[in-house]
Structure formats: C-alpha cells, structure tokens
JSON list of C-alpha atoms in Angstrom, two decimals:
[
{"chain": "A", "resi": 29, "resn": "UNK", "atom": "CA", "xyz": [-48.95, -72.95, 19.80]},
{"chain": "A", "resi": 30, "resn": "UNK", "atom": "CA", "xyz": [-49.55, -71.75, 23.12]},
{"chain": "A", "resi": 31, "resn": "UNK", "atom": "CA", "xyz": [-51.74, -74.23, 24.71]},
{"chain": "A", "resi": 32, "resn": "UNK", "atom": "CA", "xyz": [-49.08, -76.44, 25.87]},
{"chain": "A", "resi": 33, "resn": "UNK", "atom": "CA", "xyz": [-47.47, -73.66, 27.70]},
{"chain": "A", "resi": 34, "resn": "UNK", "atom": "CA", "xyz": [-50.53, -72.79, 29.39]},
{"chain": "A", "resi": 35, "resn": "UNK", "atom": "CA", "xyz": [-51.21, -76.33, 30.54]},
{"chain": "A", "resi": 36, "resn": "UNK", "atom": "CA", "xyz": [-47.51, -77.04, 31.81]},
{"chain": "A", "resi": 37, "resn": "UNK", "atom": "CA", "xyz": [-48.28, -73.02, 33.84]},
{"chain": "A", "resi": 38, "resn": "UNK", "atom": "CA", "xyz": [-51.50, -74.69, 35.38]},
{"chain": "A", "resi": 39, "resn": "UNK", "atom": "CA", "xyz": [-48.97, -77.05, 37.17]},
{"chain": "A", "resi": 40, "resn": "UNK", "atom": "CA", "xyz": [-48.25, -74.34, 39.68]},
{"chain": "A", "resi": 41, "resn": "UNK", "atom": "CA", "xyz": [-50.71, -72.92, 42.38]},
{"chain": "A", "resi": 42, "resn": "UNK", "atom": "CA", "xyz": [-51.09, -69.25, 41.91]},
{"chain": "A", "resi": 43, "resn": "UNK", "atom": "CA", "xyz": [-51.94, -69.93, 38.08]},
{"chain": "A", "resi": 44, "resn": "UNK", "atom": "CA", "xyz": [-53.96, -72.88, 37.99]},
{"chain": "A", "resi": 45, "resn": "UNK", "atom": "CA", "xyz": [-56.64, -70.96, 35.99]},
{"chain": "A", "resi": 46, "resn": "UNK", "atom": "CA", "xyz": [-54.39, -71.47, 32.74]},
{"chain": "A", "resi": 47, "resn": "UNK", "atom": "CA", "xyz": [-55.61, -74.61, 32.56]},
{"chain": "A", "resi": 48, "resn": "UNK", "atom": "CA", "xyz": [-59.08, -73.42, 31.76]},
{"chain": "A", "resi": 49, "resn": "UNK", "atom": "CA", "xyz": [-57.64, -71.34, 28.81]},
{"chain": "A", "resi": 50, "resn": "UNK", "atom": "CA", "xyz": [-57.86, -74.67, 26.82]},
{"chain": "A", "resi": 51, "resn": "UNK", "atom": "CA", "xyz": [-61.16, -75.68, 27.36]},
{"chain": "A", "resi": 52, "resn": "UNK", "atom": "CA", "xyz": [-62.51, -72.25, 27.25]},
{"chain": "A", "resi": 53, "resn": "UNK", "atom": "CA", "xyz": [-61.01, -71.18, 23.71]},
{"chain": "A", "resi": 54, "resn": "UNK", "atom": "CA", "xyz": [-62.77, -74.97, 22.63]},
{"chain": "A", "resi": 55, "resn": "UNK", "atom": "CA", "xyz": [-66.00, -73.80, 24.01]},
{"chain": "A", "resi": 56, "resn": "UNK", "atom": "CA", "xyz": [-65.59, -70.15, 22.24]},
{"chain": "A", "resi": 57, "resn": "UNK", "atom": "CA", "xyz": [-64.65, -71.70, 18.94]},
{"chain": "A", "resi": 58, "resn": "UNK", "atom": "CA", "xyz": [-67.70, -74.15, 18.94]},
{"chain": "A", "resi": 59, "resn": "UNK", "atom": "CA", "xyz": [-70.26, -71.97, 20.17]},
{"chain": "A", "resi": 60, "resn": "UNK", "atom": "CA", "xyz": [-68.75, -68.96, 17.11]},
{"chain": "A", "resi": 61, "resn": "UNK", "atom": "CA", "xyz": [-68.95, -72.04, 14.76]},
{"chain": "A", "resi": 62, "resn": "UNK", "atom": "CA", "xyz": [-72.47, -72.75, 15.65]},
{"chain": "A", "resi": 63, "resn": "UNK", "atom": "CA", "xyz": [-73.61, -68.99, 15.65]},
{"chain": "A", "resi": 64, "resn": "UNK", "atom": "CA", "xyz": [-72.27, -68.49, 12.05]},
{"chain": "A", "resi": 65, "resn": "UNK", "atom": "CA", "xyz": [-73.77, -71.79, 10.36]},
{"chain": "A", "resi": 66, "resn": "UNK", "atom": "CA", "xyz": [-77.51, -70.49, 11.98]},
{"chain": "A", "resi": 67, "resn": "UNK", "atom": "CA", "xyz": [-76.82, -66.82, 10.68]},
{"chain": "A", "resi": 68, "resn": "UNK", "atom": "CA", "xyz": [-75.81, -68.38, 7.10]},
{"chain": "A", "resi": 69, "resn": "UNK", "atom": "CA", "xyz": [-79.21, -70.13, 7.77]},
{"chain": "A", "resi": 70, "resn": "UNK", "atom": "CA", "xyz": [-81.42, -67.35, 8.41]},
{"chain": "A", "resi": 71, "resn": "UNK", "atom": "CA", "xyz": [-79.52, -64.08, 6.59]},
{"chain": "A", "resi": 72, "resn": "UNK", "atom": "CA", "xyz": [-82.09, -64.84, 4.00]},
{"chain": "A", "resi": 73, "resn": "UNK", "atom": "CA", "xyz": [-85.13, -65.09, 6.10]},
{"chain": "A", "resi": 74, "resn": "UNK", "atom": "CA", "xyz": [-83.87, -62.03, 7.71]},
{"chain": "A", "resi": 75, "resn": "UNK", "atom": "CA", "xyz": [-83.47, -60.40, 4.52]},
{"chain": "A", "resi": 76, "resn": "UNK", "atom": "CA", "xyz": [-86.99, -61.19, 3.03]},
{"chain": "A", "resi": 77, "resn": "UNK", "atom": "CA", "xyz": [-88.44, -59.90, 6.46]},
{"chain": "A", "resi": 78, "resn": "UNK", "atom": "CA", "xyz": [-86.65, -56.58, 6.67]},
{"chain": "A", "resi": 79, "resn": "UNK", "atom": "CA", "xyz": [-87.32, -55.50, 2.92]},
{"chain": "A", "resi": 80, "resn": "UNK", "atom": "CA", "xyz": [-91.43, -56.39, 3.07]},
{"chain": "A", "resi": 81, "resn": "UNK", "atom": "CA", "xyz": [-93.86, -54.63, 5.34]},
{"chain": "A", "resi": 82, "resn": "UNK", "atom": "CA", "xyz": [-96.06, -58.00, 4.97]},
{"chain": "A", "resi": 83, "resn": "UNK", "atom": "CA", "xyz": [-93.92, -61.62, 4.72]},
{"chain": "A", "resi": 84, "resn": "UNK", "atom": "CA", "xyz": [-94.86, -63.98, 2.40]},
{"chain": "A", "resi": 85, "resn": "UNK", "atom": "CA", "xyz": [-95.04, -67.26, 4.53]},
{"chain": "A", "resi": 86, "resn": "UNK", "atom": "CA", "xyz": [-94.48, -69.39, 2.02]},
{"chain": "A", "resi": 87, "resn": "UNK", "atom": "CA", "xyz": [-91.19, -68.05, 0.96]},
{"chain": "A", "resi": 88, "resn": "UNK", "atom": "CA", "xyz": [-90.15, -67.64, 4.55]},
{"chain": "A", "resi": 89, "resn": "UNK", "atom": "CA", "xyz": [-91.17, -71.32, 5.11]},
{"chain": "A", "resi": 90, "resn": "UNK", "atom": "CA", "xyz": [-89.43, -72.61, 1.98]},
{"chain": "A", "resi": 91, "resn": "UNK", "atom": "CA", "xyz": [-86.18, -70.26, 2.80]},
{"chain": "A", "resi": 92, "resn": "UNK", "atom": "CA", "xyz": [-86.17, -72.65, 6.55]},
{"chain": "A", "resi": 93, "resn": "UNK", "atom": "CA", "xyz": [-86.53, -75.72, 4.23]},
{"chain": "A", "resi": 94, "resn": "UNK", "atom": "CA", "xyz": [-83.78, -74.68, 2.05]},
{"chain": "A", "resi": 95, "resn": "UNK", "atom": "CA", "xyz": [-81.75, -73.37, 5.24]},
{"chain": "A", "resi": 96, "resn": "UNK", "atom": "CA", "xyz": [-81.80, -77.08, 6.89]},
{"chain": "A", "resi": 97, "resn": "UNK", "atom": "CA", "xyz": [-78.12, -77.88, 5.83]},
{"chain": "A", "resi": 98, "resn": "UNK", "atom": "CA", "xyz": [-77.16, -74.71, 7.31]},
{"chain": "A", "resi": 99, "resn": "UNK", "atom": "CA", "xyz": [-79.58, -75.89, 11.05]},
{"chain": "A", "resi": 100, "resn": "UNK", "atom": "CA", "xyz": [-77.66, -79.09, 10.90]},
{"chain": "A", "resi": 101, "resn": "UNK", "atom": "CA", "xyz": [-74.71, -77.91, 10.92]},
{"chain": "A", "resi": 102, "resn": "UNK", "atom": "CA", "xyz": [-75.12, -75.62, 13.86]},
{"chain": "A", "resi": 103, "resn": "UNK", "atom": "CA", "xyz": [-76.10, -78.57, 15.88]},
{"chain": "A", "resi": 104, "resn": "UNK", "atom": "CA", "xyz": [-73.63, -80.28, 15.37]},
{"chain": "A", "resi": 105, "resn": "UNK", "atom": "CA", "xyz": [-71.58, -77.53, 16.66]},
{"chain": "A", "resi": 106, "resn": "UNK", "atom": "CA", "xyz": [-74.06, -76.82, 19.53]},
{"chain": "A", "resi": 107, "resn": "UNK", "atom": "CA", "xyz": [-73.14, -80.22, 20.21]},
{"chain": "A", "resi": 108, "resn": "UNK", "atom": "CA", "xyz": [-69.25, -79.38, 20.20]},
{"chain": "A", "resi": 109, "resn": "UNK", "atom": "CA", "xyz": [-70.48, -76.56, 22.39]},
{"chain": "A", "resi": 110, "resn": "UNK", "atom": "CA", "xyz": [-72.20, -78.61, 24.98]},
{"chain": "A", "resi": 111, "resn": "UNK", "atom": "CA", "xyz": [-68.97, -81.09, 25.11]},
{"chain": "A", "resi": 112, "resn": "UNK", "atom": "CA", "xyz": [-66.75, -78.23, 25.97]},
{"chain": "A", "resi": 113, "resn": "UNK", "atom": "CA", "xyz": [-68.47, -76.89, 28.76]},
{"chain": "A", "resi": 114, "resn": "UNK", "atom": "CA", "xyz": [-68.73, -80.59, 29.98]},
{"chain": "A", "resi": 115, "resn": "UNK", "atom": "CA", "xyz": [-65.09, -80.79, 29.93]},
{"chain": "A", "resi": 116, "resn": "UNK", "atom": "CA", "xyz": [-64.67, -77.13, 31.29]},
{"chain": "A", "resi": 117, "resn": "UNK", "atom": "CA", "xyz": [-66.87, -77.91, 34.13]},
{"chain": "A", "resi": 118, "resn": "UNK", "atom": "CA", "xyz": [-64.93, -80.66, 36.42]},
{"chain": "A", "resi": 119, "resn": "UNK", "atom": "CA", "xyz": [-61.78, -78.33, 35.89]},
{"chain": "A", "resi": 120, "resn": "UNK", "atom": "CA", "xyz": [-63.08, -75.49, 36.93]},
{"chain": "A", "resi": 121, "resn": "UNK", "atom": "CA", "xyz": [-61.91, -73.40, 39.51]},
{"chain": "A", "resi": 122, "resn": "UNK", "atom": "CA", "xyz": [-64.34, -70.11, 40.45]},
{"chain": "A", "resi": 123, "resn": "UNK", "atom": "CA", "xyz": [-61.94, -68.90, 43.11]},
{"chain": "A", "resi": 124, "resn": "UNK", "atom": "CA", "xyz": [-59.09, -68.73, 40.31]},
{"chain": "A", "resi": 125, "resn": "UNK", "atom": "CA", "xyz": [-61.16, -67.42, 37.55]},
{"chain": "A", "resi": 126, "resn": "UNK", "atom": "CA", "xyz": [-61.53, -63.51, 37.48]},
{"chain": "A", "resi": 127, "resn": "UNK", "atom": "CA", "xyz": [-65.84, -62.37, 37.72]},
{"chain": "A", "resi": 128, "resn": "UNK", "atom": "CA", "xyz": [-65.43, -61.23, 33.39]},
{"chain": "A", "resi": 129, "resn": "UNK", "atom": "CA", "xyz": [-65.01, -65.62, 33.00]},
{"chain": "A", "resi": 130, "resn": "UNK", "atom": "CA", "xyz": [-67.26, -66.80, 35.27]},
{"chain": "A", "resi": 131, "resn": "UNK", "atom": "CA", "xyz": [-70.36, -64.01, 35.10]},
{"chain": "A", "resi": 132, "resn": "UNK", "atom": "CA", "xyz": [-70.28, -64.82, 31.12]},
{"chain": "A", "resi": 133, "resn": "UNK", "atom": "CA", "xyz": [-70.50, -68.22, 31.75]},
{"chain": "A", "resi": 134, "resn": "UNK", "atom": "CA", "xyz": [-73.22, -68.57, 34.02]},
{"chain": "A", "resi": 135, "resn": "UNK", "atom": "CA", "xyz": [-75.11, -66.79, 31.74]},
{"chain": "A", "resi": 136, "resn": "UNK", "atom": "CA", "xyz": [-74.07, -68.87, 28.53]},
{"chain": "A", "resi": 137, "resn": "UNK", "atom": "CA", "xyz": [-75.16, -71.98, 31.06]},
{"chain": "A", "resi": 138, "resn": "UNK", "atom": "CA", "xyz": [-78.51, -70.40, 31.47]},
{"chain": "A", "resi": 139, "resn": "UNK", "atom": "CA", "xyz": [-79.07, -69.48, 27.32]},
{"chain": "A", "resi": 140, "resn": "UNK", "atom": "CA", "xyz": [-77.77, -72.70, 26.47]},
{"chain": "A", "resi": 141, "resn": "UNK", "atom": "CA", "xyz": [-80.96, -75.09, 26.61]},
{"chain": "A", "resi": 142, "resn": "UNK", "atom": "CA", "xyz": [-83.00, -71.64, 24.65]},
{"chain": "A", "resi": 143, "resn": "UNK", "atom": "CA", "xyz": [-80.44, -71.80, 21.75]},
{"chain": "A", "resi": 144, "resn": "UNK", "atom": "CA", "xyz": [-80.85, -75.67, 21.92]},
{"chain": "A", "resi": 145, "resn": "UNK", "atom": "CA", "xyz": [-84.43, -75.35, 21.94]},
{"chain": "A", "resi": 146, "resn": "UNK", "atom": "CA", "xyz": [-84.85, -72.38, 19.10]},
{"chain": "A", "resi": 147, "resn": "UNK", "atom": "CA", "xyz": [-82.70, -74.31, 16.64]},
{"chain": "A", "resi": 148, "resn": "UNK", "atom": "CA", "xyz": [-85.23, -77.59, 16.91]},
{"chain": "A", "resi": 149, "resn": "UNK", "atom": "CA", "xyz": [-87.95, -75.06, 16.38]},
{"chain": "A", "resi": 150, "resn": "UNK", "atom": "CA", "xyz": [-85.70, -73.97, 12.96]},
{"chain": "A", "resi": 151, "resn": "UNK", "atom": "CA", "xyz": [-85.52, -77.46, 12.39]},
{"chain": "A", "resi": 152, "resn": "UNK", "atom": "CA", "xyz": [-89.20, -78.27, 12.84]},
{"chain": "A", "resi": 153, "resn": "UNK", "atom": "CA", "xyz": [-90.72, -75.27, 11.43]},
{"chain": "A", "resi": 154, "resn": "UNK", "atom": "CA", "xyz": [-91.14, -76.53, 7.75]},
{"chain": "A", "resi": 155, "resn": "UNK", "atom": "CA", "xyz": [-92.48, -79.87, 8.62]},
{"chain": "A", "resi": 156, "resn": "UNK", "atom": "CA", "xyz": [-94.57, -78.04, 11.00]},
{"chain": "A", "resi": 157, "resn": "UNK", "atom": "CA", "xyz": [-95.97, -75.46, 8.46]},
{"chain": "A", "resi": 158, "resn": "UNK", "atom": "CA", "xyz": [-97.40, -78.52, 5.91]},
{"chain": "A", "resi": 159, "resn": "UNK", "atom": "CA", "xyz": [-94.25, -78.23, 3.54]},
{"chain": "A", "resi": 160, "resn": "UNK", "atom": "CA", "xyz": [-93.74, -82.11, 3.16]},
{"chain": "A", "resi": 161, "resn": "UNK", "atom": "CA", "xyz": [-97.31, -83.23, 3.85]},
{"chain": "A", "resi": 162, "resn": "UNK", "atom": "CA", "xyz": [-100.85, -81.94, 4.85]},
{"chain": "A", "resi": 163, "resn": "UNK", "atom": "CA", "xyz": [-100.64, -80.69, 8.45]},
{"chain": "A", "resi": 164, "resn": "UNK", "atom": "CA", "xyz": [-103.65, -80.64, 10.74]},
{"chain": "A", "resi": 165, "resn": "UNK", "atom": "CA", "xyz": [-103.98, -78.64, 14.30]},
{"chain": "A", "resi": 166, "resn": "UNK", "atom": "CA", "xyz": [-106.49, -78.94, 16.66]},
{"chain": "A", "resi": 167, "resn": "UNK", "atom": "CA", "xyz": [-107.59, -74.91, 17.90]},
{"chain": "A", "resi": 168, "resn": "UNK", "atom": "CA", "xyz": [-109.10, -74.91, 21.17]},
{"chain": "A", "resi": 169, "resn": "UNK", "atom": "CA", "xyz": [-110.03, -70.71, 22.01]},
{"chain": "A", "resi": 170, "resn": "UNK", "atom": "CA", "xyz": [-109.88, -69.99, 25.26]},
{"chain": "A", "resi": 171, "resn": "UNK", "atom": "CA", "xyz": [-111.72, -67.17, 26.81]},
{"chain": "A", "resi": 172, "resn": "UNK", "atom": "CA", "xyz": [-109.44, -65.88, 30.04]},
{"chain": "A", "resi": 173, "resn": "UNK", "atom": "CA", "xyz": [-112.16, -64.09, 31.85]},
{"chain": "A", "resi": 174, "resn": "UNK", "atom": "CA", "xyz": [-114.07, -67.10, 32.57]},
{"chain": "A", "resi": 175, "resn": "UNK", "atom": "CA", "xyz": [-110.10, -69.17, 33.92]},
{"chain": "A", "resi": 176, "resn": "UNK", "atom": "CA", "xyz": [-110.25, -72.49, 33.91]},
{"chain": "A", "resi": 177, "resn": "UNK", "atom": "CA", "xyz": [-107.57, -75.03, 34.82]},
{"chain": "A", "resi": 178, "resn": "UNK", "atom": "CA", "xyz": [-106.58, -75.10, 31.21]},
{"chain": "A", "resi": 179, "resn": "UNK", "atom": "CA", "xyz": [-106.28, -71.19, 30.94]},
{"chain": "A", "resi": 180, "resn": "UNK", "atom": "CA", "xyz": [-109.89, -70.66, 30.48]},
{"chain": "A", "resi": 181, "resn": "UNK", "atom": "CA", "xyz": [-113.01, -71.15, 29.38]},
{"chain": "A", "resi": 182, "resn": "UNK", "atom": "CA", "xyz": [-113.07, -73.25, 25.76]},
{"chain": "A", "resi": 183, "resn": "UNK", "atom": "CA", "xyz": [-115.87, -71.16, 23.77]},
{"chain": "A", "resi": 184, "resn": "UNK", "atom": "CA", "xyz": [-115.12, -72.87, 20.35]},
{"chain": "A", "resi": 185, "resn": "UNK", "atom": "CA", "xyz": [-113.11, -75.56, 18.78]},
{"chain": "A", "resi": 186, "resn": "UNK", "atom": "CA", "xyz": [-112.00, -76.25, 15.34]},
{"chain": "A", "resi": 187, "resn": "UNK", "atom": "CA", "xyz": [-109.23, -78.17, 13.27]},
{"chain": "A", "resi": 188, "resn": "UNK", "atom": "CA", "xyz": [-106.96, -75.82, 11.28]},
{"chain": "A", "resi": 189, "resn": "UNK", "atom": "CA", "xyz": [-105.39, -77.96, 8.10]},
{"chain": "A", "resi": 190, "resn": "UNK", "atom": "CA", "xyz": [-102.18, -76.69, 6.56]},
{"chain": "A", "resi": 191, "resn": "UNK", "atom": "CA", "xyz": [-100.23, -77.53, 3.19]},
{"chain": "A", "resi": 192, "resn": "UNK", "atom": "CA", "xyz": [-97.45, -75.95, 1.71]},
{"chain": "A", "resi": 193, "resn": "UNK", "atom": "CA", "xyz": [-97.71, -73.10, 4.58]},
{"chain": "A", "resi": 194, "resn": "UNK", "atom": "CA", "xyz": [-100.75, -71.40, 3.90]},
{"chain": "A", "resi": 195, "resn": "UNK", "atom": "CA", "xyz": [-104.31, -72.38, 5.26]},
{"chain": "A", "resi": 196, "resn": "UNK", "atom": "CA", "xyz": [-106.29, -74.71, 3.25]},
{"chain": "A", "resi": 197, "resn": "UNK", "atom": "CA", "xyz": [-108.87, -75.11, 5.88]},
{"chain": "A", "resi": 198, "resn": "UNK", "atom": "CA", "xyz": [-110.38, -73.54, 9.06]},
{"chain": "A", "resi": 199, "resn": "UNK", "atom": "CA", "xyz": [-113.58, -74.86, 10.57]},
{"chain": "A", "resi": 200, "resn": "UNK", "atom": "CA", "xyz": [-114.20, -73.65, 14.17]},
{"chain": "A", "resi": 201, "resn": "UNK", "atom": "CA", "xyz": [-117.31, -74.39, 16.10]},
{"chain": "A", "resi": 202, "resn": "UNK", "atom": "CA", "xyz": [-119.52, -73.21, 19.52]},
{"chain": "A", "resi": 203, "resn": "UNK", "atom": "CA", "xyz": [-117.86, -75.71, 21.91]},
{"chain": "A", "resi": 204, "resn": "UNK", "atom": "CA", "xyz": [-121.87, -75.61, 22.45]},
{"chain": "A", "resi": 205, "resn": "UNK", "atom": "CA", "xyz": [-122.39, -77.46, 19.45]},
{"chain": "A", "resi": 206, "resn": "UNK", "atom": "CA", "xyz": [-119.82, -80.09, 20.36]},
{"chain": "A", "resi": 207, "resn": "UNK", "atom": "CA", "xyz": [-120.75, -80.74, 23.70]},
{"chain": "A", "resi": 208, "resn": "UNK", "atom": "CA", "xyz": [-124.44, -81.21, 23.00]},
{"chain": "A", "resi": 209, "resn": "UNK", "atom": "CA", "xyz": [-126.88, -82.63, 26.17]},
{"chain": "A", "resi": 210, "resn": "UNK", "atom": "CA", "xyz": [-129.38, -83.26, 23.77]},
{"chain": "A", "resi": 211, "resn": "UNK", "atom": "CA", "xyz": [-127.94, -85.68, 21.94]},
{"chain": "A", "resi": 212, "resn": "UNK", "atom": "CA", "xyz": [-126.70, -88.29, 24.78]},
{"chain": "A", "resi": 213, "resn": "UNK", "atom": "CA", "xyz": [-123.62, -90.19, 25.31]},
{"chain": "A", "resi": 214, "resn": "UNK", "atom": "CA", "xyz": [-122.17, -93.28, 24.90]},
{"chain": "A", "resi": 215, "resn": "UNK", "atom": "CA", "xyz": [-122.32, -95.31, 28.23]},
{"chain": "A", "resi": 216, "resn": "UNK", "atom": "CA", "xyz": [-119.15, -94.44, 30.23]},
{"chain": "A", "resi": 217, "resn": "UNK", "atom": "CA", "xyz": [-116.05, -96.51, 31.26]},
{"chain": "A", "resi": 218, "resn": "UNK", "atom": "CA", "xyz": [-117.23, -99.42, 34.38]},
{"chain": "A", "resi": 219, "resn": "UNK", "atom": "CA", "xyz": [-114.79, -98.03, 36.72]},
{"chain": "A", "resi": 220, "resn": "UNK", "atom": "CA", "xyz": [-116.60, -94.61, 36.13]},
{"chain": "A", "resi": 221, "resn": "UNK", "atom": "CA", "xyz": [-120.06, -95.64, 36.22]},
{"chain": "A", "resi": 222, "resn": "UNK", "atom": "CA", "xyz": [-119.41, -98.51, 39.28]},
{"chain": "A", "resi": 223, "resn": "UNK", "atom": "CA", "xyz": [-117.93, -95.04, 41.25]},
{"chain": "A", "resi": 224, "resn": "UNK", "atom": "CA", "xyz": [-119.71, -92.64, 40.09]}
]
C-alpha cells in the first residue's frame, strides 16, 4: 500500500531513489519466486545425494525428469526476474542509491546469465542422460602434455551410447587405429588438391 507513496516522494530531488523501491521489490519478489520453484525442484536430488555415499544416477536422473514442472516454473520467473532489472535499469540513479543497493546488484547482474545457464542444464540433463531416447557422445581423450590447439594431443577416440542414464556402450580406440597411413584416403576436395 505503500508504493504509491514512494512514487509520488520520487517527485522531489533529494529522494528520487524512492522511485527505485518499486522496481526493486519486483525484481526481489521474482528472483525469491524463481529460487523457491528450483529448490522445490532439486530438495529431492539433494536429499538422495546427502543420505548415499555413492548416487544412483538413474534415480538422480529420473528425480530431474520428474522435477521439470518445478525447472519451468523457475524460468518463467527468471524471466520475471530479467524484466525487472530491465525496467530498474533506465531508472536508475547510482549517485542516489546507497553502495548496500547498488554493490548487490552488480553482482546479481554478473550471476544472472550462470543461474540462466544452470537451469537449461536442469532442463537438459534428462534428455541429455538417454532418459527419452538412446543418447550417443563422441569421446575424444586428450593427452595435455603433448598441447595441441584443441587442448592436446587426441590419443584415442570412441563413441559412448547412453539409455535410461547408465552406459550401454563404450568403445574407445588408438586414434592410431583411426588415422591409419596404410590404408589410404579418399581423393581430397579440388580446391585442396588444385592448392595444395
């Protein structure tokens, strides 16, 4: 019931920052919205994890999948968060906001884009782990003492096929074997063999 007061105070000069009180309890309500619809989402993952030494993947994969109500709901409110610091940001004043506003919030600015980015990783994680179909992963192992542009030198490759989160297959190979001189190669591209 106070808002209106606070916007009618940011009329005069020396307290122009009311009118951030607005946007600023919008952006606080959001982001606590968000933050509790994740927790709901992961108290049992977080549960399973604390009570076992060793984590059965499948359960903690399944407990994401069943979670995904919970992850959509926090983005939406992530993306209630993201509108209110739009809004807060053309009205904002740093010279009339005290250090304890403005310190918080250019750190919130610079978590932002991780909390963004872990929640799609929430989000992806079953899919990613096989739960809805057969996954397959390329592995490339790189060995860091011989550094390459890529890291490092690729000793072995191998395709790594998941279902239902666990490992069904694993089949790594000498990058040797792969890259075999013995065995020739198809002719290469024109532009390639006209240059080099």
């Amino acid at each position: 019931p106070l808002l209106p007061l606070f916007d009618l105070l940011a009329r005069v000069p020396p307290l122009r920052a009311a009118a951030q009180i607005r946007p600023l309890l919008d952006l606080s309500s959001a982001l606590l919205d968000a933050a509790l619809a994740a927790s709901r989402g992961l108290d049992p993952l977080l549960s399973e994890l604390s009570a076992q030494n060793t984590p059965d993947f499948l359960y903690l994969f399944c407990a994401l999948q069943a979670a995904q109500p919970d992850f959509a709901a926090a983005e939406t409110a992530l993306a209630r968060v993201e509108a209110a610091r739009a809004d807060f940001e053309p009205n904002l004043l740093p010279s009339a906001l005290h250090e304890r506003v403005t310190g918080p919030l250019r750190r919130f600015d610079d978590l932002l884009p991780q909390a963004r980015g872990g929640l799609a990783l929430l989000q992806a994680a079953p899919a990613l782990a096989g739960l809805e179909q057969e996954r397959v992963y390329l592995l490339a192992a790189q060995n860091n003492d011989e550094l390459r542009a890529t890291g490092g030198f690729i000793s072995a490759l191998g395709l790594i096929h998941l279902r239902a989160g666990r490992v069904t297959s694993l089949d790594l190979a000498d990058s040797y074997a792969v890259d075999d001189f013995s065995k020739g190669y198809p002719p290469p591209p024109t532009v390639i063999e006209r240059i080099m």
